[in-house]
mmCIF file with all atom_site columns, C-alpha atoms and ligand atoms in Angstrom:
data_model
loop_
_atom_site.group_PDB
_atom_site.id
_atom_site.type_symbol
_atom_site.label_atom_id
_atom_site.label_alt_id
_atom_site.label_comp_id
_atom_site.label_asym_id
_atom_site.label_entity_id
_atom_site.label_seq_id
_atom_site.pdbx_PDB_ins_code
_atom_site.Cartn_x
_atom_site.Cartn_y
_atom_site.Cartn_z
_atom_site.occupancy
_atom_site.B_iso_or_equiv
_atom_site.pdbx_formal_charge
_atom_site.auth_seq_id
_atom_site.auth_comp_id
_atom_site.auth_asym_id
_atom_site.auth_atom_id
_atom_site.pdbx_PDB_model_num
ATOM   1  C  CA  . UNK A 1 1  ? -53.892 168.923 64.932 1.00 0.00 ? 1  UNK A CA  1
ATOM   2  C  CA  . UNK A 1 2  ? -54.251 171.566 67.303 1.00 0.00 ? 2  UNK A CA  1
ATOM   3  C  CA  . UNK A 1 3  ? -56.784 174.700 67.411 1.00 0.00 ? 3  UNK A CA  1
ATOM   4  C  CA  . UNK A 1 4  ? -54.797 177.605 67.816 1.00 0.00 ? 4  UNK A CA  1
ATOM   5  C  CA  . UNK A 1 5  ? -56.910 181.091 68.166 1.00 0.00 ? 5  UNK A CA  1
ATOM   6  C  CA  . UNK A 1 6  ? -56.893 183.706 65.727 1.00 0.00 ? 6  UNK A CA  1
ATOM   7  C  CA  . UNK A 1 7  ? -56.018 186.998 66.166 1.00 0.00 ? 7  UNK A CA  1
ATOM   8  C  CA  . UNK A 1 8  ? -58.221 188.263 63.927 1.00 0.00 ? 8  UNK A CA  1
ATOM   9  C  CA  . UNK A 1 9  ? -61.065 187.353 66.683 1.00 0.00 ? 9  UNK A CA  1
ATOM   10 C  CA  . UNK A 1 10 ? -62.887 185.466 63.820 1.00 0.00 ? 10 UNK A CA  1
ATOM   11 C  CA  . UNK A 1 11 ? -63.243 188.085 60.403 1.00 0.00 ? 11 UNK A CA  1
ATOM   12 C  CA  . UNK A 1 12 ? -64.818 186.560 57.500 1.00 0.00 ? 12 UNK A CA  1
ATOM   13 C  CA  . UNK A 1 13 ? -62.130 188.401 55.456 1.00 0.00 ? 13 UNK A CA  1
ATOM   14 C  CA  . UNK A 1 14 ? -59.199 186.236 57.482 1.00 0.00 ? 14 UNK A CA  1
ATOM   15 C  CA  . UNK A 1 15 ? -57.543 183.852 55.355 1.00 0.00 ? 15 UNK A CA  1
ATOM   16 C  CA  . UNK A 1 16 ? -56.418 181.907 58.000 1.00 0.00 ? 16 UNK A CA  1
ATOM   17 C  CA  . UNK A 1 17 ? -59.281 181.161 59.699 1.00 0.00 ? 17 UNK A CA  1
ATOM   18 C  CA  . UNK A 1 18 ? -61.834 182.188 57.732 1.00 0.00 ? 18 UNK A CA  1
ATOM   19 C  CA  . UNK A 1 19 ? -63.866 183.881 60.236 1.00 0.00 ? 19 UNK A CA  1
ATOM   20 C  CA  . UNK A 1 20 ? -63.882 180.776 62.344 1.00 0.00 ? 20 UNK A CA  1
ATOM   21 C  CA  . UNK A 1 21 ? -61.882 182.425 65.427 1.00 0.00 ? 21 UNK A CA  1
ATOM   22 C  CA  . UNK A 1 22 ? -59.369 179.746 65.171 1.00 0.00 ? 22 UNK A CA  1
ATOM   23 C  CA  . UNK A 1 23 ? -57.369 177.375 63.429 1.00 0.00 ? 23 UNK A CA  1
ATOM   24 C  CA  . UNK A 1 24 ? -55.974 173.517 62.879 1.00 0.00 ? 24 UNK A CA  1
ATOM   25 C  CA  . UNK A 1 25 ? -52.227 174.139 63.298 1.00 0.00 ? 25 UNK A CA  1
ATOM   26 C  CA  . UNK A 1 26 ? -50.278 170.726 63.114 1.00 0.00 ? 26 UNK A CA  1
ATOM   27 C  CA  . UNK A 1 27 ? -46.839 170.658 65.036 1.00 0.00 ? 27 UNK A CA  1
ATOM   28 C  CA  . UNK A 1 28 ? -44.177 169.726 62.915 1.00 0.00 ? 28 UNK A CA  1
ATOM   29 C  CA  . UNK A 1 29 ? -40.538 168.281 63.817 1.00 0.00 ? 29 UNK A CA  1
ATOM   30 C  CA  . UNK A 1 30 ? -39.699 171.998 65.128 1.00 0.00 ? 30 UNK A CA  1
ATOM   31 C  CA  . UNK A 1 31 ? -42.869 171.860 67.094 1.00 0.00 ? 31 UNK A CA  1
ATOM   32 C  CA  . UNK A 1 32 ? -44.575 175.816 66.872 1.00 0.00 ? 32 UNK A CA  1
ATOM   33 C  CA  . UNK A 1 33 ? -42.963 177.614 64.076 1.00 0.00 ? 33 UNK A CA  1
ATOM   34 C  CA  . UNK A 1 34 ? -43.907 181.208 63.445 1.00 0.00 ? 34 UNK A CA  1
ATOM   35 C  CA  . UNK A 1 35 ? -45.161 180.912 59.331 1.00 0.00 ? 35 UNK A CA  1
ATOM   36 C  CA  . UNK A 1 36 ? -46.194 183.579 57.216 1.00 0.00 ? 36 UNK A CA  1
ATOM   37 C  CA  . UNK A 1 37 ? -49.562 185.198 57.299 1.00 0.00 ? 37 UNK A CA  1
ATOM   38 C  CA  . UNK A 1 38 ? -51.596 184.288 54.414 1.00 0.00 ? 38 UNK A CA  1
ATOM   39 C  CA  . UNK A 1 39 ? -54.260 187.082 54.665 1.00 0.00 ? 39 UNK A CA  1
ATOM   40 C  CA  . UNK A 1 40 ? -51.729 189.226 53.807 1.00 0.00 ? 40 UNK A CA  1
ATOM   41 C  CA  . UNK A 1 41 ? -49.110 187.581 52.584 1.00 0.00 ? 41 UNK A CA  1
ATOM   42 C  CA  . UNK A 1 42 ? -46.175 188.963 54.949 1.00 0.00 ? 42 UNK A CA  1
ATOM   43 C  CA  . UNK A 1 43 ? -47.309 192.301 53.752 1.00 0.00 ? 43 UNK A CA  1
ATOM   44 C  CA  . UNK A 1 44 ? -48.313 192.977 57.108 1.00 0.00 ? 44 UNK A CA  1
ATOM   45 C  CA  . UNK A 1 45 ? -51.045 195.406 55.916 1.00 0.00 ? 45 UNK A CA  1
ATOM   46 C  CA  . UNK A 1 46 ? -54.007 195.541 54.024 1.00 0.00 ? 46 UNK A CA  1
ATOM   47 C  CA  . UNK A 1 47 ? -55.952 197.779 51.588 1.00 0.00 ? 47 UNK A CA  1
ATOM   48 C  CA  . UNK A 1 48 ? -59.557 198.558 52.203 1.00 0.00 ? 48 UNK A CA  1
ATOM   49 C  CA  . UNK A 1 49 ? -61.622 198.847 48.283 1.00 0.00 ? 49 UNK A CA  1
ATOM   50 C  CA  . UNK A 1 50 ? -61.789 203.069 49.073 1.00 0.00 ? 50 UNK A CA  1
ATOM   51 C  CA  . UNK A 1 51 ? -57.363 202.534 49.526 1.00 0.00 ? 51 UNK A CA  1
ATOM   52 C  CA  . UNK A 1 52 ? -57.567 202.833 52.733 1.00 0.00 ? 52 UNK A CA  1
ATOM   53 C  CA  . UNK A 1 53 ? -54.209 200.958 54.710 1.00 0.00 ? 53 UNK A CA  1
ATOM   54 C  CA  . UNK A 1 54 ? -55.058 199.154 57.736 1.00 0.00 ? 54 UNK A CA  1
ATOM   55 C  CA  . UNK A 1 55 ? -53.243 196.410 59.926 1.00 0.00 ? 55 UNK A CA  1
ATOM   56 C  CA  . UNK A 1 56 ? -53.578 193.027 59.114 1.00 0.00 ? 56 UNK A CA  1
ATOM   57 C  CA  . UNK A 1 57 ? -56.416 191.617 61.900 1.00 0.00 ? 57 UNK A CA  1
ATOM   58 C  CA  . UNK A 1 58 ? -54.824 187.731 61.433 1.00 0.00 ? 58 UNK A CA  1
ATOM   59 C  CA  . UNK A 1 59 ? -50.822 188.819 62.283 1.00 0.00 ? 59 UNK A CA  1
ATOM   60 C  CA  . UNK A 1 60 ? -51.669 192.313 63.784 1.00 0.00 ? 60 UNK A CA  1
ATOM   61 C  CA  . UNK A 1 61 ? -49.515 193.770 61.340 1.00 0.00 ? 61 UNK A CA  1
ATOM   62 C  CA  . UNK A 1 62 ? -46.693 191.688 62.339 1.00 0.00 ? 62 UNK A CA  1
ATOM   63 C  CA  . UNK A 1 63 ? -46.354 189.658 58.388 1.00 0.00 ? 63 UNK A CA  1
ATOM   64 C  CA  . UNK A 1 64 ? -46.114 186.802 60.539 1.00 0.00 ? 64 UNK A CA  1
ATOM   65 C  CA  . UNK A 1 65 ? -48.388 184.530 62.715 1.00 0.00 ? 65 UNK A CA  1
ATOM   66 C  CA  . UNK A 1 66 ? -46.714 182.816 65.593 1.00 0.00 ? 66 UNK A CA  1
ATOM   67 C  CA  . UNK A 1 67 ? -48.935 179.959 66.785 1.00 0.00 ? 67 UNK A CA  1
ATOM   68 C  CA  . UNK A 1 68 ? -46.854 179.491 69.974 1.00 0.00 ? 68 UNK A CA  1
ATOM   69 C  CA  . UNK A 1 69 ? -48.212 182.813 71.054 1.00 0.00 ? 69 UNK A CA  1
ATOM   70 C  CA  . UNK A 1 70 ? -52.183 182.698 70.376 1.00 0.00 ? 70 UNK A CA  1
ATOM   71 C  CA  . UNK A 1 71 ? -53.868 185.887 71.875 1.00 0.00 ? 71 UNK A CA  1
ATOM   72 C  CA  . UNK A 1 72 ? -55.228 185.236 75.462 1.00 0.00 ? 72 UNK A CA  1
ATOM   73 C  CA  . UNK A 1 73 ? -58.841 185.296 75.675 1.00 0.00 ? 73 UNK A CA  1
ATOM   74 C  CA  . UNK A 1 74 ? -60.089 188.721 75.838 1.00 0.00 ? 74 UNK A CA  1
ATOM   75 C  CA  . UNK A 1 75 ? -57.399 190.254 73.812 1.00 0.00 ? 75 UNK A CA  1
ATOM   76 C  CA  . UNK A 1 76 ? -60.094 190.995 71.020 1.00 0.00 ? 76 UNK A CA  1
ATOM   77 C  CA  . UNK A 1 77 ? -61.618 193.365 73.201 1.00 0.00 ? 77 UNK A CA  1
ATOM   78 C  CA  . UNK A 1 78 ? -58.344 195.049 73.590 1.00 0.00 ? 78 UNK A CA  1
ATOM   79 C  CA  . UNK A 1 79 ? -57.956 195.051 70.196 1.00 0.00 ? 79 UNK A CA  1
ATOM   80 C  CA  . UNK A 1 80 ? -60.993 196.588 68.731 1.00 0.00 ? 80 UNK A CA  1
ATOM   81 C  CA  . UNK A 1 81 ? -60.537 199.568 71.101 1.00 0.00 ? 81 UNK A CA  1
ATOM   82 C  CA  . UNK A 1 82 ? -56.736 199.895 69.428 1.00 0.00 ? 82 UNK A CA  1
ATOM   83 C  CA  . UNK A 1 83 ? -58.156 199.044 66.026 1.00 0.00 ? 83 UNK A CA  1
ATOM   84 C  CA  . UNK A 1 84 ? -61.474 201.299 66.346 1.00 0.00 ? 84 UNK A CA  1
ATOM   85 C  CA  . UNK A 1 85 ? -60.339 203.901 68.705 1.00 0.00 ? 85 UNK A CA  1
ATOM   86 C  CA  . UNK A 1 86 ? -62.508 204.436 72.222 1.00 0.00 ? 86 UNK A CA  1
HETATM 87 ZN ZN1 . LIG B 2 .  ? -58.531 184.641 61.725 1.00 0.00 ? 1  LIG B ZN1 1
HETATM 88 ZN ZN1 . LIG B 2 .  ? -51.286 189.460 58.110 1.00 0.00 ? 2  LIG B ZN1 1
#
């Protein structure tokens, strides 16, 4: 088992990692496979309770999550200033 890091940057609400930041991923035959994102389910987006659409933190509104391509370290910064705006 491998830990791969999460791009959700570690949210409780994360399915994948819940909250941890990252996650066991075990190589299979294929080695990394790209599988779909559970916190969403491939929907690639999520619905705050008020309705409100965002992207999904664990795929980055992608559906999937490739563990072959983890974010580098710092890319949470870069994402909460897409996500929250500067
Ligand atoms: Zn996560
Ligand atoms: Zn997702």
């Amino acid at each position: 088992m491998k830990k791969i890091r999460c791009h959700c940057g570690g949210k409780p609400s994360c399915q994948l990692c819940q909250g941890a930041g990252k996650y066991n991923y075990d190589p299979g035959p294929m080695g990394y496979v790209p599988f779909r994102c559970p916190t969403c389910a491939g929907q690639k987006q999520l619905s705050d309770d008020d309705g409100t659409q965002y992207a999904c933190p664990t795929c980055t509104g992608q559906g999937s999550v490739d563990p072959a391509h983890p974010p580098p370290a710092g890319m949470v910064d870069v994402l909460m200033k897409i996500f929250f705006g500067a």
